[in-house]
Tab-separated table of C-alpha atoms and ligand atoms in Angstrom:
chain	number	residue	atom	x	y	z
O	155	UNK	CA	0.000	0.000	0.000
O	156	UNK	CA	1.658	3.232	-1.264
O	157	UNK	CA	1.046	6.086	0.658
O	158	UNK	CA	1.849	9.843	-0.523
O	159	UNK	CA	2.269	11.931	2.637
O	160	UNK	CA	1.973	15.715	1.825
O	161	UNK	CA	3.622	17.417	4.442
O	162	UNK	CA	5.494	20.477	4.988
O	163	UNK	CA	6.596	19.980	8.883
O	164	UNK	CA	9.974	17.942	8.392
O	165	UNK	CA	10.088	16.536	11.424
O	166	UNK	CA	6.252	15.782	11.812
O	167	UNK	CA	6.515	13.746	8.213
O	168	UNK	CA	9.753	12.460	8.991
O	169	UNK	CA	7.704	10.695	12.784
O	170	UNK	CA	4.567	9.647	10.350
O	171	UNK	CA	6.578	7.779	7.735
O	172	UNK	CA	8.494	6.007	10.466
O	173	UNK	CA	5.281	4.686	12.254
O	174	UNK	CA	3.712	4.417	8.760
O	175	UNK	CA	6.593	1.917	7.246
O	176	UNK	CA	6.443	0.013	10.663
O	177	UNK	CA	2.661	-0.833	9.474
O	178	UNK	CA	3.801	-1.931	6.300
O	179	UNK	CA	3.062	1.592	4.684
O	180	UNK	CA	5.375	2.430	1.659
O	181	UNK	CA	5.820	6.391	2.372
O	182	UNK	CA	6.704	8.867	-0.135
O	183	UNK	CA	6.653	12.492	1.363
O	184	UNK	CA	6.879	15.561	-0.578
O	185	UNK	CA	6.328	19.252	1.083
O	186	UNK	CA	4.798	21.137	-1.650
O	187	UNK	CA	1.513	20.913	-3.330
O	188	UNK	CA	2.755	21.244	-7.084
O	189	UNK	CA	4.999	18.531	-6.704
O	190	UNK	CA	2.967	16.228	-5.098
O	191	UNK	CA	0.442	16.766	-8.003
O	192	UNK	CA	2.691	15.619	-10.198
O	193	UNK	CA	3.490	12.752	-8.351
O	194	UNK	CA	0.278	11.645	-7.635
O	195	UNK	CA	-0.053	11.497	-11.685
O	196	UNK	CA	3.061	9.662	-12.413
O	197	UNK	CA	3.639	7.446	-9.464
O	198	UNK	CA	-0.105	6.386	-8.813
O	199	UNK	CA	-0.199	6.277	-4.755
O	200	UNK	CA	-2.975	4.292	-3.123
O	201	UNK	CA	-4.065	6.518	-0.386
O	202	UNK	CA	-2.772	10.531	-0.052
O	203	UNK	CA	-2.379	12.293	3.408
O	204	UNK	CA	-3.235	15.710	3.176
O	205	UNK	CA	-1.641	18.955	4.702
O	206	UNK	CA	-3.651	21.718	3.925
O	207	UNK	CA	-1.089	24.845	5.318
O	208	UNK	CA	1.173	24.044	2.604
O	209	UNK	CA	4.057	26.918	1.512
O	210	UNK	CA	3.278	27.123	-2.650
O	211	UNK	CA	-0.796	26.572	-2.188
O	212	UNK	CA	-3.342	26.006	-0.020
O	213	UNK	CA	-4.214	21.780	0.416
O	214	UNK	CA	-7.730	22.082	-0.561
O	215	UNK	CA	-6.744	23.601	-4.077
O	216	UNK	CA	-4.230	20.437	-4.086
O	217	UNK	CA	-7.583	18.187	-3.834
O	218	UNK	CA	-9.562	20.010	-6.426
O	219	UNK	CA	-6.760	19.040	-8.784
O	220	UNK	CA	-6.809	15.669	-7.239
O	221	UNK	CA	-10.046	15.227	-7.445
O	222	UNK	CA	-10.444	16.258	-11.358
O	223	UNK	CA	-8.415	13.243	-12.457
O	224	UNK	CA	-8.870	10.483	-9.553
O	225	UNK	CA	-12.171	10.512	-8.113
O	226	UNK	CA	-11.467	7.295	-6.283
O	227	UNK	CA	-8.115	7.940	-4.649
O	228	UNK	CA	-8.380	8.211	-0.945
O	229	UNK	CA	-7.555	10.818	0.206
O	230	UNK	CA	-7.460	12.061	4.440
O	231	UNK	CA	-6.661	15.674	5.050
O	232	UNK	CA	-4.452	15.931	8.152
O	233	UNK	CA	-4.141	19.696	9.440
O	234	UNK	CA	-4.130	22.245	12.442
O	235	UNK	CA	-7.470	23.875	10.950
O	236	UNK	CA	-9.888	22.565	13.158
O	237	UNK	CA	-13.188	24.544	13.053
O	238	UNK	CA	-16.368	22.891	12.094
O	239	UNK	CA	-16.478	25.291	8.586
O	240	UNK	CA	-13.198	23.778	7.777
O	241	UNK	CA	-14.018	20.362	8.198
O	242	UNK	CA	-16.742	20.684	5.962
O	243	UNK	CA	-14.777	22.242	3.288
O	244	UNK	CA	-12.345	19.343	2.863
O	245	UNK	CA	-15.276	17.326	3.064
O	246	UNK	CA	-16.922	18.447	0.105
O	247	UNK	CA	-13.938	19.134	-1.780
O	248	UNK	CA	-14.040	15.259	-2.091
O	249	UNK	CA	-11.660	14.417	1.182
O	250	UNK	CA	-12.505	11.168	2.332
O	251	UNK	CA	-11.672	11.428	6.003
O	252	UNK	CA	-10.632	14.870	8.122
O	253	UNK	CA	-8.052	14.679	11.049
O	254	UNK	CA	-7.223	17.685	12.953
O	255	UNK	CA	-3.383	17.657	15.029
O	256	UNK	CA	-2.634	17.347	17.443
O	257	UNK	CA	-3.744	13.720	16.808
O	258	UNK	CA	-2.811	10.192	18.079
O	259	UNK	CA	-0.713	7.979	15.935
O	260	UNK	CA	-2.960	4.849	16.691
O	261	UNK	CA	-6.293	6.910	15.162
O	262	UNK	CA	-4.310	7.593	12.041
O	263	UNK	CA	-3.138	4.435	11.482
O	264	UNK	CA	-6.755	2.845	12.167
O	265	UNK	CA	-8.278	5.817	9.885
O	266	UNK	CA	-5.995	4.677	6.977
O	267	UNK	CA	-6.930	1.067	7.584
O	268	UNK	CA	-10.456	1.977	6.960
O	269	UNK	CA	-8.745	3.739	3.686
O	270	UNK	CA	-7.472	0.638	2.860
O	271	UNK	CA	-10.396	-1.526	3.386
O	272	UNK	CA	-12.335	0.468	1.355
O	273	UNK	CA	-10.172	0.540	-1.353
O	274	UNK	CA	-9.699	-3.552	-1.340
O	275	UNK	CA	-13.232	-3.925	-1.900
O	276	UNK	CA	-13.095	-1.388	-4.817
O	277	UNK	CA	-10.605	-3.400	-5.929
O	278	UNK	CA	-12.483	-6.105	-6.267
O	279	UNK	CA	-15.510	-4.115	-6.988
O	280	UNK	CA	-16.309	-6.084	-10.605
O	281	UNK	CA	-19.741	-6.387	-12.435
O	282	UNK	CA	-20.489	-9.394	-13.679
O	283	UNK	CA	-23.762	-10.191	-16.061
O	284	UNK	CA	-23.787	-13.127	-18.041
O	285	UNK	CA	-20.747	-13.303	-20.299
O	286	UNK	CA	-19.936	-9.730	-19.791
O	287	UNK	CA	-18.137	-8.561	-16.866
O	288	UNK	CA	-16.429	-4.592	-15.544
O	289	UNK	CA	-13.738	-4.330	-13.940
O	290	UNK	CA	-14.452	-1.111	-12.042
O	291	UNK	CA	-11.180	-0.294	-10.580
O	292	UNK	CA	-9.443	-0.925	-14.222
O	293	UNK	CA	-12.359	0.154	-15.883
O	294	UNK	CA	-11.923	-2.446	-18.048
O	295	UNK	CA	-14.492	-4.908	-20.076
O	296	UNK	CA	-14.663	-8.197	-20.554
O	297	UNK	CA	-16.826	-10.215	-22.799
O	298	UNK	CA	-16.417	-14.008	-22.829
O	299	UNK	CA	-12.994	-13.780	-20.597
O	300	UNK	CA	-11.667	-11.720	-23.667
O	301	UNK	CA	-10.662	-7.584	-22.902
O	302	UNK	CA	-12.810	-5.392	-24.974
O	303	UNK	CA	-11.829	-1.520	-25.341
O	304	UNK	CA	-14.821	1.265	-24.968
O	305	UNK	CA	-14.761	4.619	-25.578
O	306	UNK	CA	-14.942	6.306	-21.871
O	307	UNK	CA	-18.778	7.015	-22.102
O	308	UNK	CA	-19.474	3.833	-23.771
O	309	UNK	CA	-17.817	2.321	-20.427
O	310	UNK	CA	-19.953	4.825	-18.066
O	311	UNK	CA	-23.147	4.320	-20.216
O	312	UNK	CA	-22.463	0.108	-20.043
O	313	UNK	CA	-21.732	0.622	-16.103
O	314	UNK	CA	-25.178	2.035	-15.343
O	315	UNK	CA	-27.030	-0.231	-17.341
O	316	UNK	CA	-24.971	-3.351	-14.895
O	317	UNK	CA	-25.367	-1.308	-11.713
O	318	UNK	CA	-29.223	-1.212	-12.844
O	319	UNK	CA	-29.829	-4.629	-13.859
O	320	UNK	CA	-33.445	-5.660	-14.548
O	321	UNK	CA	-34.499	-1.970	-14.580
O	322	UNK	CA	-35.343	0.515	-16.814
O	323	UNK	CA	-33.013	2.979	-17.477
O	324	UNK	CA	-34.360	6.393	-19.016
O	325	UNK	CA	-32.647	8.377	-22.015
O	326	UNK	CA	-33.010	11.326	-20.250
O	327	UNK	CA	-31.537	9.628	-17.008
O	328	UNK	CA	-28.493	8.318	-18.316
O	329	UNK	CA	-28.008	11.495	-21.294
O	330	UNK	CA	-27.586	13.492	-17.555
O	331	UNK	CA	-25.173	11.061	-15.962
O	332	UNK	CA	-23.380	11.203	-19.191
O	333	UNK	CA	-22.852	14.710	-19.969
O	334	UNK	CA	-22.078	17.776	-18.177
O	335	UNK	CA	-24.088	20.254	-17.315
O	336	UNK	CA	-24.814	22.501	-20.447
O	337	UNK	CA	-22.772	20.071	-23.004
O	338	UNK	CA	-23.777	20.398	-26.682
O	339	UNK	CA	-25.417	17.030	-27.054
O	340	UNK	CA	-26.920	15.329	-30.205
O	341	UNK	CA	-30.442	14.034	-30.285
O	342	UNK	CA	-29.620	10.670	-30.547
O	343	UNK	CA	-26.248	10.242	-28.659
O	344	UNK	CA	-27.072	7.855	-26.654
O	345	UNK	CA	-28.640	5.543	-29.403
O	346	UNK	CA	-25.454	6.282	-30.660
O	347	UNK	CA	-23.943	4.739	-28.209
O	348	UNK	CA	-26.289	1.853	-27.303
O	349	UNK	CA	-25.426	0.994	-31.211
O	350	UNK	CA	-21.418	1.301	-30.798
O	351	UNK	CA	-21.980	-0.713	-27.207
O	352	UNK	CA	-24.226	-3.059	-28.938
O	353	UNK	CA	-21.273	-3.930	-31.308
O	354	UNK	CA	-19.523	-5.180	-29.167
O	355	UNK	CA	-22.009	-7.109	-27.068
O	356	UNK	CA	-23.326	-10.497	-27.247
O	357	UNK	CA	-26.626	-10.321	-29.213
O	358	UNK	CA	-29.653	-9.135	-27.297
O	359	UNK	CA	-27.918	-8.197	-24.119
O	360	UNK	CA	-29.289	-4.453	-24.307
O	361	UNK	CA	-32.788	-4.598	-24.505
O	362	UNK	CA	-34.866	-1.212	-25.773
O	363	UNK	CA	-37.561	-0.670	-23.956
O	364	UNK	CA	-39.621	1.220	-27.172
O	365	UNK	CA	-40.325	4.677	-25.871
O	366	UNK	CA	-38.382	4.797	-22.805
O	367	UNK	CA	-35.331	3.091	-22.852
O	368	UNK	CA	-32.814	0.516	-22.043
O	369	UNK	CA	-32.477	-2.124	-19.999
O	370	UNK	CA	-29.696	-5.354	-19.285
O	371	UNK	CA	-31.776	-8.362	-18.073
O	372	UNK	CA	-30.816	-10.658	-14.712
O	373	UNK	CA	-29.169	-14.047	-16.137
Y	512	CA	CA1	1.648	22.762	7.178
């Protein structure tokens, strides 16, 4: 389990990653926001520990980046701001757990562990349905034990339908799930899609519903 400690108190980071490695932790610390950005694009960590008084930008800006690329990475914000208000900020910009210091090693170390649980049964988080399966860690499809590649919204539009199985699924529903907010969409982009999907599908496994529209069956 790779951890990417964010940290700009030497000596605090320098205690963590000692008690951290003891757990069987892999540590890498960086002090600085930008860098640990970049790190947490080329070096994939499992779980990030947050500072949010860091010296080139502020932590929660360091999450909103985060958070635009890897919606899944945990992520626990560790910091001296302790009010209610800021809490709630780190909250919602997608923190998964909040720790204000002072703080005891032993809750950290149990906090991550939740972390980690969580994540191991994301891991293993797959979708199965007949001869199709998702991978949804790897976001990867399989049909008949064979990888398949799908366009990114051909992989979100399949992943509703198998989160949904054996009900209805709306175009309008799953045209708002797949677009943002104000997105020039075509009139038919999600038969579009249902056609491309269909493609590579076993016969029959979308089903339109005429009028309202798709649906995978139980099998
Ligand atoms: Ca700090």
């Amino acid at each position: 389990m790779q951890v990417l400690l964010i940290e700009d108190d030497v000596s605090l980071a320098q205690g963590l990653q000692t008690s951290l490695k003891r757990e069987g932790f892999s540590v890498n610390h960086l002090r600085e926001g930008k860098s640990a950005l970049s790190s947490v694009a080329t070096s994939e960590p499992d779980i990030v520990i947050l500072d949010l008084g860091l010296p080139d930008m502020d932590g929660n800006e360091v999450l909103r980046q985060i958070r635009k690329n890897h919606s899944e990475l945990p992520v626990l914000i560790l910091t001296a701001r302790n009010t209610i208000e800021d809490k709630v900020t780190g909250l919602d910009n997608g923190a998964d757990d909040y720790l204000a210091k002072p703080f005891e090693i032993d809750e950290l170390l149990a906090r991550l562990r939740v972390l980690e649980r969580r994540l191991s049964s994301l891991k293993h988080a797959d979708l199965t349905v007949g001869d199709v399966s998702i991978d949804t860690r790897a976001q990867q499809v399989r049909v008949a034990g064979i990888d398949v590649d799908f366009s990114r919204r051909e992989y979100m539009l399949l992943k509703m339908l198998l989160e949904n199985v054996g009900r209805v699924q709306t175009r309008d529903s799953l045209e708002s799930k797949l677009y943002s907010w104000g997105e020039e969409i075509a009139s038919n982009a999600i038969e579009v899609h249902i056609h491309h999907l269909r493609k590579k599908l076993p016969e029959q496994f979308i089903k339109t519903v005429r009028g309202v529209g798709y649906t995978i069956k139980p099998q």
